[in-house]
Coordinates of C-alpha atoms and ligand atoms in Angstrom, one line a residue:
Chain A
X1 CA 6.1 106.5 -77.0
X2 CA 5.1 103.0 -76.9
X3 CA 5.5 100.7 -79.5
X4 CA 3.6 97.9 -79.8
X5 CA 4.2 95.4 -82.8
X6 CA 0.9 92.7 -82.6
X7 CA 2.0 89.6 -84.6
X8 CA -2.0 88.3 -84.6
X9 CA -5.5 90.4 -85.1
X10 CA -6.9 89.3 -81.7
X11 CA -3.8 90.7 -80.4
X12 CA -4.0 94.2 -82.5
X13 CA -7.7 93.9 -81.2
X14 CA -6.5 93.8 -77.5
X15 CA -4.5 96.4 -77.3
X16 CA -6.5 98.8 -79.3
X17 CA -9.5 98.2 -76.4
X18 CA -6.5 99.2 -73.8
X19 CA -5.6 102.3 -75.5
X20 CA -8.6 103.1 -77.7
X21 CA -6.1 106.5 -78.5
X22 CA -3.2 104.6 -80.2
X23 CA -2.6 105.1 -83.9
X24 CA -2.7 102.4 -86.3
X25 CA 0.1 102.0 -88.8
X26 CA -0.1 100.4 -91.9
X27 CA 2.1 101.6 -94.9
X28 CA 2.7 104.7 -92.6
X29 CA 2.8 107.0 -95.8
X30 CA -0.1 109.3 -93.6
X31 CA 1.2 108.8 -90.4
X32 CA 5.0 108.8 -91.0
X33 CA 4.6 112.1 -92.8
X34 CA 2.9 113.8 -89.6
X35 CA 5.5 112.4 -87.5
X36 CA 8.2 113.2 -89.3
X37 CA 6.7 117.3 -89.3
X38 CA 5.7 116.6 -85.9
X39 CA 2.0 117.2 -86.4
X40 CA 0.7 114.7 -84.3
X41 CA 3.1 112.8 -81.7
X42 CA 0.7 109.7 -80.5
X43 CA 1.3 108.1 -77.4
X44 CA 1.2 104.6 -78.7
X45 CA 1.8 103.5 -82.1
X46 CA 0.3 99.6 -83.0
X47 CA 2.3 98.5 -85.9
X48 CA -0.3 96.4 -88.2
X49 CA 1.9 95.1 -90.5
X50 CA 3.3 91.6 -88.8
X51 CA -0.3 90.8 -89.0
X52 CA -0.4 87.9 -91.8
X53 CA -4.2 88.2 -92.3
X54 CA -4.2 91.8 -93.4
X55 CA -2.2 91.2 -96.2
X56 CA -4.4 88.9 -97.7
X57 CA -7.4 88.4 -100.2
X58 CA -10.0 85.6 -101.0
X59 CA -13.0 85.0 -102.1
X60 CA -16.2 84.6 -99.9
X61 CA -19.8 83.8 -101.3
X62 CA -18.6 85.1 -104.9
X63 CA -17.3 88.5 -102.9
X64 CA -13.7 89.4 -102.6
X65 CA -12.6 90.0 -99.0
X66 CA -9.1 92.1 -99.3
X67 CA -7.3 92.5 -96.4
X68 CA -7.0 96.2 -95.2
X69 CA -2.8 95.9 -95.7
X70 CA -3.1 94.8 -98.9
X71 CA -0.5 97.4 -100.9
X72 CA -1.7 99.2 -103.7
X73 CA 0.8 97.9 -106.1
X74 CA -0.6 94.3 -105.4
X75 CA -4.1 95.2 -106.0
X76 CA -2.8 96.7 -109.4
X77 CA -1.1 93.2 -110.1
X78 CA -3.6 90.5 -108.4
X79 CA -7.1 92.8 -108.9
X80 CA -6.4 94.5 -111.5
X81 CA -8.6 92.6 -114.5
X82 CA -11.5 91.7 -112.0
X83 CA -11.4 94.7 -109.6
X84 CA -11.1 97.4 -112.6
X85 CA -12.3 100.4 -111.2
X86 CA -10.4 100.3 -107.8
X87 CA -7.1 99.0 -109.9
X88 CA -7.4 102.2 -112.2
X89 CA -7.4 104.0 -109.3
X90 CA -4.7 102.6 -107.4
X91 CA -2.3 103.3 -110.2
X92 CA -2.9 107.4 -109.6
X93 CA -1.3 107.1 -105.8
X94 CA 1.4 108.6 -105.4
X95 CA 4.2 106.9 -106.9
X96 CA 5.7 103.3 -107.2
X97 CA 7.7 103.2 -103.6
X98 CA 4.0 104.9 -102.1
X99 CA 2.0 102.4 -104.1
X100 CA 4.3 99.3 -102.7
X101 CA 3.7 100.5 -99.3
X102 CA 0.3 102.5 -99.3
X103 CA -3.1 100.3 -98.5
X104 CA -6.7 101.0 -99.2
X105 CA -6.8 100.8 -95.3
X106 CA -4.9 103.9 -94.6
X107 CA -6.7 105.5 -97.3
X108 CA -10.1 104.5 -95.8
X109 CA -8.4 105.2 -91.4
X110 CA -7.3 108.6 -93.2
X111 CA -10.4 109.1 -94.8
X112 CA -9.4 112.3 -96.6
X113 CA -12.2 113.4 -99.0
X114 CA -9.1 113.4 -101.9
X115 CA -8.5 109.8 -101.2
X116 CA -8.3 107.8 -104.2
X117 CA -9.9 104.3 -102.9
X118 CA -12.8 105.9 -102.1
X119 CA -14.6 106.9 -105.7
X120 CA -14.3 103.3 -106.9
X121 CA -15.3 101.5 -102.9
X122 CA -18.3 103.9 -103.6
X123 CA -19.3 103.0 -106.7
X124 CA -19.1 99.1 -106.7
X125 CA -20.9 98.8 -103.2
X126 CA -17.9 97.9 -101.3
X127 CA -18.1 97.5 -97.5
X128 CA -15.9 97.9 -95.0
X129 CA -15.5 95.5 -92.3
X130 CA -14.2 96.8 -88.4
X131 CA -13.7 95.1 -86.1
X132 CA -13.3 95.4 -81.6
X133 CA -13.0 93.0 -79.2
X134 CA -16.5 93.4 -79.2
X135 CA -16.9 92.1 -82.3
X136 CA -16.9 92.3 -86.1
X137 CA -19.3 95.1 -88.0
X138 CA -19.5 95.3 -92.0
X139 CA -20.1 99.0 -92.9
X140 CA -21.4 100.3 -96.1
X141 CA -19.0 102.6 -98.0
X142 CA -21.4 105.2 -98.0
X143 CA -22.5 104.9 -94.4
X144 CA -18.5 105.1 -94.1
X145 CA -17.1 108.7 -94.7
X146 CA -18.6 110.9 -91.7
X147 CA -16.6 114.0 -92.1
X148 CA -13.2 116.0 -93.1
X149 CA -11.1 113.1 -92.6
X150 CA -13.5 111.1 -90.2
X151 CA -14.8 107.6 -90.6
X152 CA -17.5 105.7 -88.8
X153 CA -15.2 103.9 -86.9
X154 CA -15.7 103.5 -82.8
X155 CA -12.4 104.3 -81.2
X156 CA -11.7 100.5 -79.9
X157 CA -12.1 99.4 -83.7
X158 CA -9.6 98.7 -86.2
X159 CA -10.2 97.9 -89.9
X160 CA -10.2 94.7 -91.1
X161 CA -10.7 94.3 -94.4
X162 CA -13.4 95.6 -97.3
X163 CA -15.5 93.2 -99.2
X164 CA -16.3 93.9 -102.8
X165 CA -17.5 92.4 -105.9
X166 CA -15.8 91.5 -108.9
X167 CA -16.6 93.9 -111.4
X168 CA -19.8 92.6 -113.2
X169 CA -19.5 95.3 -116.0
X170 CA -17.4 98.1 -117.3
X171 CA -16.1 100.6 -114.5
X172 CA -14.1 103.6 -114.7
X173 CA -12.1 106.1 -112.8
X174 CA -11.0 109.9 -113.3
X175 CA -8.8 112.0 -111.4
X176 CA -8.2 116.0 -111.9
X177 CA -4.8 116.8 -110.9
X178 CA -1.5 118.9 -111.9
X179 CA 0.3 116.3 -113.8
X180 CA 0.7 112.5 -114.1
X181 CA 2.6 111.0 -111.3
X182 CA 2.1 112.1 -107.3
X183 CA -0.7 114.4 -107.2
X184 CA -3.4 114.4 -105.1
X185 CA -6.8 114.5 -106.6
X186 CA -8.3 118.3 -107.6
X187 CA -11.0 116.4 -107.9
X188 CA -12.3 112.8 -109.2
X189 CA -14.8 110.6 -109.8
X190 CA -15.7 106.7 -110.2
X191 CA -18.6 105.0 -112.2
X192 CA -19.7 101.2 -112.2
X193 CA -21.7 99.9 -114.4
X194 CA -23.8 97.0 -113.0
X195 CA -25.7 95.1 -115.8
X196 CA -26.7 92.3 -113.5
X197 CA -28.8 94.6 -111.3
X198 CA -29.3 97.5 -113.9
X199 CA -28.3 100.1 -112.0
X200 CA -25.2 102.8 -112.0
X201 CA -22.9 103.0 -109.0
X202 CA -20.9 106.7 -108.6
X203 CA -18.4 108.1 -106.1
X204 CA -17.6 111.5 -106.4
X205 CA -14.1 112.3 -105.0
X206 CA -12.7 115.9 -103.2
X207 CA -15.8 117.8 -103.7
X208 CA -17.3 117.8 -100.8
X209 CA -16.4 117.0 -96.8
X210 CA -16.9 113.7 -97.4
X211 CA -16.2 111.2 -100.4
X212 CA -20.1 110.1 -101.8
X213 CA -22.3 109.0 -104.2
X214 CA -24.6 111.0 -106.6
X215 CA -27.2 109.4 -105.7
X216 CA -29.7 111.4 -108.2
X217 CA -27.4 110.8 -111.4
X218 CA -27.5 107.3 -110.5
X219 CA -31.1 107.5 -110.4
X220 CA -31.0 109.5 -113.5
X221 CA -28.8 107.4 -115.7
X222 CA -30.8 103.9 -114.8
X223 CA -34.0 105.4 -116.1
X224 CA -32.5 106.3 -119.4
X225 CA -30.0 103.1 -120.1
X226 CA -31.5 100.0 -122.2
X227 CA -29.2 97.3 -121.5
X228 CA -31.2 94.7 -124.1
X229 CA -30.6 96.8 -126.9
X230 CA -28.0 99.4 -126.4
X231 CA -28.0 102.2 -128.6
X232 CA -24.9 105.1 -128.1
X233 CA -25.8 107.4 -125.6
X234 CA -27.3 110.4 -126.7
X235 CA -25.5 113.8 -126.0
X236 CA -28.0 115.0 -123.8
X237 CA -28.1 112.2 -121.8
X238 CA -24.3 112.1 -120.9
X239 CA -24.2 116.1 -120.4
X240 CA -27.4 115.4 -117.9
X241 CA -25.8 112.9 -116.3
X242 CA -22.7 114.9 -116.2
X243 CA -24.6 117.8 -114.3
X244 CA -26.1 115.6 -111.8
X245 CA -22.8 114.3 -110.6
X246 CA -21.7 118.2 -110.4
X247 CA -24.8 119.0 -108.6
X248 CA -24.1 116.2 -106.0
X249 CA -20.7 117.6 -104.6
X250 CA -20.3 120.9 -102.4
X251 CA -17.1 121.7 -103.2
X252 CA -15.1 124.3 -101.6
X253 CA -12.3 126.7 -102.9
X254 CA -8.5 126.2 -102.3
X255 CA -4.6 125.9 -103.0
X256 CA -5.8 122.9 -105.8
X257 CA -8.6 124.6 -107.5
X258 CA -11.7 126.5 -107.2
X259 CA -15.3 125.2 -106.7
X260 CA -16.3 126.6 -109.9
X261 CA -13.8 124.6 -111.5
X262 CA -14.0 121.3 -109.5
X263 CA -18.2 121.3 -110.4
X264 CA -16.9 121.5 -114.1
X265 CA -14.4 119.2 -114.2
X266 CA -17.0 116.7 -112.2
X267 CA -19.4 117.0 -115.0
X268 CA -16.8 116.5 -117.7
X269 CA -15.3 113.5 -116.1
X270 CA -19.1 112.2 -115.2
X271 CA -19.9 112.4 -119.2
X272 CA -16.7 111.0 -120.1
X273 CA -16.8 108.1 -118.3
X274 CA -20.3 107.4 -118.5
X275 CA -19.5 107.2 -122.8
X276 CA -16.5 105.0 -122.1
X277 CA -18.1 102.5 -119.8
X278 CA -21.2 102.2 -121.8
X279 CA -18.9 101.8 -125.5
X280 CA -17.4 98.9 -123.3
X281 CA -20.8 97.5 -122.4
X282 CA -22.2 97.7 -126.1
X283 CA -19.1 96.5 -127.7
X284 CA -18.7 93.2 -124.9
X285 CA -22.2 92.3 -125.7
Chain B
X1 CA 14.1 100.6 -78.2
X2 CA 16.9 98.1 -79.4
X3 CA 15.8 97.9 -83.1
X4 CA 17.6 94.9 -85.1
X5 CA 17.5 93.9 -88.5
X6 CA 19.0 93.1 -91.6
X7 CA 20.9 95.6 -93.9
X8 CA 22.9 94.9 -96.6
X9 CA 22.9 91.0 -95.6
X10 CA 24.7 91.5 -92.3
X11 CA 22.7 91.5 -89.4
X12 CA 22.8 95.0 -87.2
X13 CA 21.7 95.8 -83.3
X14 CA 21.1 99.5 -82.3
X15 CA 19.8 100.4 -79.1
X16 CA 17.9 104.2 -77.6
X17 CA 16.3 104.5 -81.1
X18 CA 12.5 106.3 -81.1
X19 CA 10.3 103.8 -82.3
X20 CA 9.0 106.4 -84.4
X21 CA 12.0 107.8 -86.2
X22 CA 12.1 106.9 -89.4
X23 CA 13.8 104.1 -91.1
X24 CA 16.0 106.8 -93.3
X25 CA 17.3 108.5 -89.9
X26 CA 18.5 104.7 -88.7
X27 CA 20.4 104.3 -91.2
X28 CA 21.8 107.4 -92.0
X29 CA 22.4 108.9 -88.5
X30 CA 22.6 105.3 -86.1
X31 CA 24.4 103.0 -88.7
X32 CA 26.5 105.2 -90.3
X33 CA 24.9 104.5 -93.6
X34 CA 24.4 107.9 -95.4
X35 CA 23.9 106.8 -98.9
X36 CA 20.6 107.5 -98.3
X37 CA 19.3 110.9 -98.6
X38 CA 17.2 113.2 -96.8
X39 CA 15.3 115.9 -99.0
X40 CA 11.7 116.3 -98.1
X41 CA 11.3 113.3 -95.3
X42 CA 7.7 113.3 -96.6
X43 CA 7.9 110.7 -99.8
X44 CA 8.0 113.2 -102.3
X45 CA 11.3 112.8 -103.8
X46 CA 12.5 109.4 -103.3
X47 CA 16.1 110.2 -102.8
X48 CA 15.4 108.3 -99.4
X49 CA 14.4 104.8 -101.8
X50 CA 15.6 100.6 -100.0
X51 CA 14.6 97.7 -100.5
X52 CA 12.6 96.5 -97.5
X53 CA 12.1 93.1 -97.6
X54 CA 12.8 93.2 -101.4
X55 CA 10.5 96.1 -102.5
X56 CA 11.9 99.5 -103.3
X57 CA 9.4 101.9 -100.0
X58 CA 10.6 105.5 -99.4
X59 CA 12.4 104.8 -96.5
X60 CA 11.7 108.3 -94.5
X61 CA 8.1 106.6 -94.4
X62 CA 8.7 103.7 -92.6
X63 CA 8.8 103.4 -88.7
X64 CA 12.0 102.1 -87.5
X65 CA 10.2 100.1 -85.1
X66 CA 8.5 98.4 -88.7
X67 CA 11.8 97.6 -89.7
X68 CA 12.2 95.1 -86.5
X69 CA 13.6 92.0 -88.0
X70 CA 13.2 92.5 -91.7
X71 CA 15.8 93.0 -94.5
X72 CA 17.3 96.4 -95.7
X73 CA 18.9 96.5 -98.7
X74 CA 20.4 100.4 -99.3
X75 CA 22.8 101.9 -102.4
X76 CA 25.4 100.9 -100.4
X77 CA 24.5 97.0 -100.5
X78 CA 24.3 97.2 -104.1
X79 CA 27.9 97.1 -105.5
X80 CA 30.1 93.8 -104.8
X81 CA 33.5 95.5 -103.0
X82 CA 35.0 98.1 -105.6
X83 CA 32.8 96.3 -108.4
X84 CA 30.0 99.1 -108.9
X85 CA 26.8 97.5 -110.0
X86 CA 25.9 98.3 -113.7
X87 CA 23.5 100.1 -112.3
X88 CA 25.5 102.7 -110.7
X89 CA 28.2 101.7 -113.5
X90 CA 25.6 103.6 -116.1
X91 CA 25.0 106.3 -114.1
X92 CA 28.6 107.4 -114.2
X93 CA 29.3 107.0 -117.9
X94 CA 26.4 108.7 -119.0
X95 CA 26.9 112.0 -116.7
X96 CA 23.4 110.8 -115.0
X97 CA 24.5 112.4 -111.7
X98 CA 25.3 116.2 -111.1
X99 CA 24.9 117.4 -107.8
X100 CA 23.8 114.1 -106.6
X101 CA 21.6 114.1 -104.3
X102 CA 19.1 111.8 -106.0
X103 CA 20.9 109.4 -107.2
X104 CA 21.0 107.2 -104.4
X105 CA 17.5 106.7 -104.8
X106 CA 17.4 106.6 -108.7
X107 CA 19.8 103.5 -108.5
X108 CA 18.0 101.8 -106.3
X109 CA 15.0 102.3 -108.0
X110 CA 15.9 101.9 -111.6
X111 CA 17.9 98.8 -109.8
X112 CA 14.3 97.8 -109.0
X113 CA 13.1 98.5 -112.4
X114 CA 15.6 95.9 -114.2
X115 CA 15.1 92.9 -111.8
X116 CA 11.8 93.4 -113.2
X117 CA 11.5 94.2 -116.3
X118 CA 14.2 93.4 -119.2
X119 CA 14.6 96.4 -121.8
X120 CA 11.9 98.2 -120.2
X121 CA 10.0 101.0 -122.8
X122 CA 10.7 104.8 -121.8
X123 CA 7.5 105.1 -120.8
X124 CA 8.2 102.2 -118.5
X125 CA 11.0 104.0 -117.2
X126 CA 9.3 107.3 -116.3
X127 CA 6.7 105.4 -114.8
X128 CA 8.8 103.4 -112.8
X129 CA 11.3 106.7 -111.8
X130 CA 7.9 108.8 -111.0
X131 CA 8.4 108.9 -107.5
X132 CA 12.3 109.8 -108.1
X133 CA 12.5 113.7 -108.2
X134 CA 16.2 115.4 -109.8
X135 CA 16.6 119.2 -109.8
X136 CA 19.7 119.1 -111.8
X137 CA 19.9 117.2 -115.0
X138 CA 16.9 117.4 -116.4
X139 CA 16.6 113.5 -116.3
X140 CA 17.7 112.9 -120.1
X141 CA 21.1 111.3 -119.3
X142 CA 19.2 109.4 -116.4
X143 CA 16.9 108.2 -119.1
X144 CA 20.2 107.5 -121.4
X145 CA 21.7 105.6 -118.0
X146 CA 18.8 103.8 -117.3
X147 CA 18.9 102.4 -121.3
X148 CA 22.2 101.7 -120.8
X149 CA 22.4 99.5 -117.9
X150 CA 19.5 97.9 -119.7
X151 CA 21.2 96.9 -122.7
X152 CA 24.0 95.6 -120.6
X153 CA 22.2 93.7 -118.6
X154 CA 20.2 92.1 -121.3
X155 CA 23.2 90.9 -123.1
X156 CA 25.3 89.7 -119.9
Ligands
FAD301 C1 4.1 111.2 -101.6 C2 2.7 110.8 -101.3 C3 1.8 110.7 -102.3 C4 0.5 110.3 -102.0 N1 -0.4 110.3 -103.1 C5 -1.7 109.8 -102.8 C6 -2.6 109.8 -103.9 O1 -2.3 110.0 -105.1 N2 -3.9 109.4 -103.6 C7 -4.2 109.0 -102.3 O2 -5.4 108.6 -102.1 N3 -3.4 109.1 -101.3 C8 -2.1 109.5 -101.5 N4 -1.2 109.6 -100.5 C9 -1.7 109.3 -99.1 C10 -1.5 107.9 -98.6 O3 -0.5 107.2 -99.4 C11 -2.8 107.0 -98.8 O4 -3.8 107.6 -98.0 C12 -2.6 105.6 -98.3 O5 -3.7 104.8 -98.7 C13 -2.4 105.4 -96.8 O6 -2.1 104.1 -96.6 P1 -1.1 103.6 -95.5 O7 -1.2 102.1 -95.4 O8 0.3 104.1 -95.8 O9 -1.6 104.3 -94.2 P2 -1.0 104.8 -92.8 O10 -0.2 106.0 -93.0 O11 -0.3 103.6 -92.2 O12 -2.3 105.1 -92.0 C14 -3.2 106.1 -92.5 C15 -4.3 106.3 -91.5 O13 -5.1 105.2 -91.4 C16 -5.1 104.6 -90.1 N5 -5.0 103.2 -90.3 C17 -4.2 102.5 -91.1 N6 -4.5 101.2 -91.1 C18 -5.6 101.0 -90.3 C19 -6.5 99.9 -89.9 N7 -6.2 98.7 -90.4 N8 -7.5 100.2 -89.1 C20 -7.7 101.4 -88.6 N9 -7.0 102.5 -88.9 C21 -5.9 102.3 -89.8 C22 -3.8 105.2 -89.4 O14 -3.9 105.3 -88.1 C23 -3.8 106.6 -90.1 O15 -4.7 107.4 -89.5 C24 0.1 110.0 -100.7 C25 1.1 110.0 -99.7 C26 2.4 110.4 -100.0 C27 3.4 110.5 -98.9
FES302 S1 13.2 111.9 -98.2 FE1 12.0 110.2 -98.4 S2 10.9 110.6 -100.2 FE2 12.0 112.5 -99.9
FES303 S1 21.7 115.3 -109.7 FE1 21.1 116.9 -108.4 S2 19.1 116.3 -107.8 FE2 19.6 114.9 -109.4

């Protein structure tokens, strides 16, 4: 197995164009777990972490641009109060030692429809920038997830970095699982409030091939919300709301639950969250 | 490859490993290190747990090849000669340890836990000890060992 250990991104870029099969590794909490079982034995490994650039965030034109290696346990700590959704999330991975070593990155190269970054990229509008020798491309989250654990990506690309607003209203995240710590998600979903354009942003979460939006409880909810005078949501609204987002997923049965059940607790979370984030927004005003 | 690096603050050479053998299996099976153990080799159970560059990572998760000039701190770094850390000091008094296995991991993780935080709140502790699985005691008297070496170390 090669080995190679890139100390700059044009370098990372270089060799990724010379062996467009080589496997990134980031926080290696996906890949070291399939070498380790033997699943997959790649013929070059291109270590990203040396890379300095990766592991940064900073602002650009009132957008955040956060490194692909940033760790989940730093965008707890440095994100958390502007970056709510995606911090709320974050703190469901795995486990401390996973969340010091895990990035949003891997989660989006993985691109598992249980991911936990993805709900959250969804619903704040989040892009993701790749990036070749060929040049740089910004992605939309939702143009993003192609598959079961594929991404947009060309094969000479590598990911970059995501850019993403700072929250402009309340956001939200729920995740379905067997307990508290390490568990990966039954099924969950993320909600952004976004008073400055009045609209809703969702991302539905391991319910269907492919984290996405629901596009038609967004559409739903920013008919129905007055943000000049909010009142508490009516029951009926929520529970609509709440069905919409169920009716967006295709879930499937397995080991972690049924799709009967995943469609319900999709709705539940949906109307939970939607009450939550809208209390916020009424009570901040 | 030759992999070298830092563990326990003396620098160590190894030659023929796998670039992609794990950090854990460096140290346990090239360096003669074996404080660290191997349960699940899939970051389940954290009875694998360093310090890598200062941060407590599941070591059966990282590459060897990522380890390439960084700093490994194991259970075995943590004590100074026959002077356990209070830590590990804890541990013992309280019975926290039965068959063992975890522990490595638990010390270096609730290690972690007090450089950080002083007196943490149990629900501090569990949080922080999530990733650290036990099949024996039930972790009470690793919650009583944990307070423990707290106390201690917020009076010293
Ligand atoms: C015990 C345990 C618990 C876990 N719990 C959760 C959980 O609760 N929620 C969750 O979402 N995930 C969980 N995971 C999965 C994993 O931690 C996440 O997917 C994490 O985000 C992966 O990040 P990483 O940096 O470790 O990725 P790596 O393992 O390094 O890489 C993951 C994939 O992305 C590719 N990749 C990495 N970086 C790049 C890049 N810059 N450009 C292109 N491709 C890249 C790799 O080639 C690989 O295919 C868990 C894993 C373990 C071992
Ligand atoms: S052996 Fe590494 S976490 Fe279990
Ligand atoms: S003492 Fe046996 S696993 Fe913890």
């Amino acid at each position: 197995m090669e080995f190679h250990k890139p100390r700059t991104w044009p370098e990372a870029l270089a060799i990724k164009a010379e062996h467009p099969d080589a496997t990134p590794i980031a926080g290696g909490t996906d890949v070291m777990v399939e070498l380790n079982f033997d699943v997959h034995r790649p013929d070059v490994l291109i270590d990203l972490t040396e890379i300095a650039e990766l592991r940064e965030w900073f602002t650009v034109d009132g957008r955040y641009r956060v490194g692909s290696g940033v760790p989940y346990a730093r965008i707890i700590d440095e994100l958390g109060a502007t970056l709510p959704g995606l911090a709320m999330a974050s703190r469901t991975v795995g486990s401390p030692q996973i969340r010091n070593r895990g990035t949003v990155g891997g989660n989006l190269g993985a691109a598992s429809p249980a991911g936990d970054a993805h709900p959250p990229l969804l619903a704040a509008g989040a892009e993701i920038e790749v990036a070749s020798v060929r040049g740089t491309r910004l992605i939309p989250a939702d143009e993003f997830y192609t598959g079961v654990k594929r991404n947009a990506m060309e094969p000479d690309e590598l990911i970059a970095a995501f850019h993403i607003s700072p929250a402009d209203g309340p956001q939200q995240f729920a995740k379905i699982g067997t307990r508290n710590a390490m568990v990966i998600a039954v099924c969950s979903f993320g909600l952004a409030l976004h008073p400055s354009t009045r609209t809703v942003g969702t991302g539905v979460g391991s319910a269907a091939p492919t984290p996405r939006r629901a596009a038609d409880a967004e559409a739903f909810i920013a008919g129905e919300l007055d943000w000049d005078s909010p009142l508490p949501l009516r029951d009926s609204v929520k529970r609509r709301f709440g069905e919409l987002v169920a009716q967006s997923a295709s879930p499937i049965d397995d080991v972690r639950g049924t799709a009967g059940y995943r469609q319900h607790a999709l709705s539940v979370m949906a109307r939970r969250t939607l009450g939550w984030a809208w209390d916020e927004y009424r009570r901040n005003r | 490859m030759r992999l070298r690096c830092e563990v326990n603050g003396e620098s160590r050479e190894v030659d023929d490993v796998w670039p992609g053998e794990s950090l854990l299996y460096v140290l346990r099976e090239r360096m003669g290190l074996p404080g660290s153990k191997n349960a699940c080799e899939q970051g389940e159970c954290g009875s694998c747990t360093v310090y890598l560059d200062g941060v407590p990572v599941c070591s059966c998760l990282v590459a060897a090849g990522q380890a390439e000039g960084h700093e490994v701190t194991t259970v075995e770094g943590l004590a100074e000669g026959e002077q356990l850390d209070p830590v590990q000091q804890a541990f013992v008094e309280k019975g926290a340890v039965q068959c063992g296995f975890c522990t490595p991991g638990l010390i270096v993780a609730t290690h972690d836990l007090l450089e950080r935080r002083e007196r943490p709140s149990d629900p501090e502790i569990r949080e922080a000890l999530a990733g650290n699985l036990c099949r024996c005691t039930g972790y009470e008297k690793i919650l009583d060992a944990v307070r423990l070496a707290a106390d201690r170390k917020a009076v010293s």
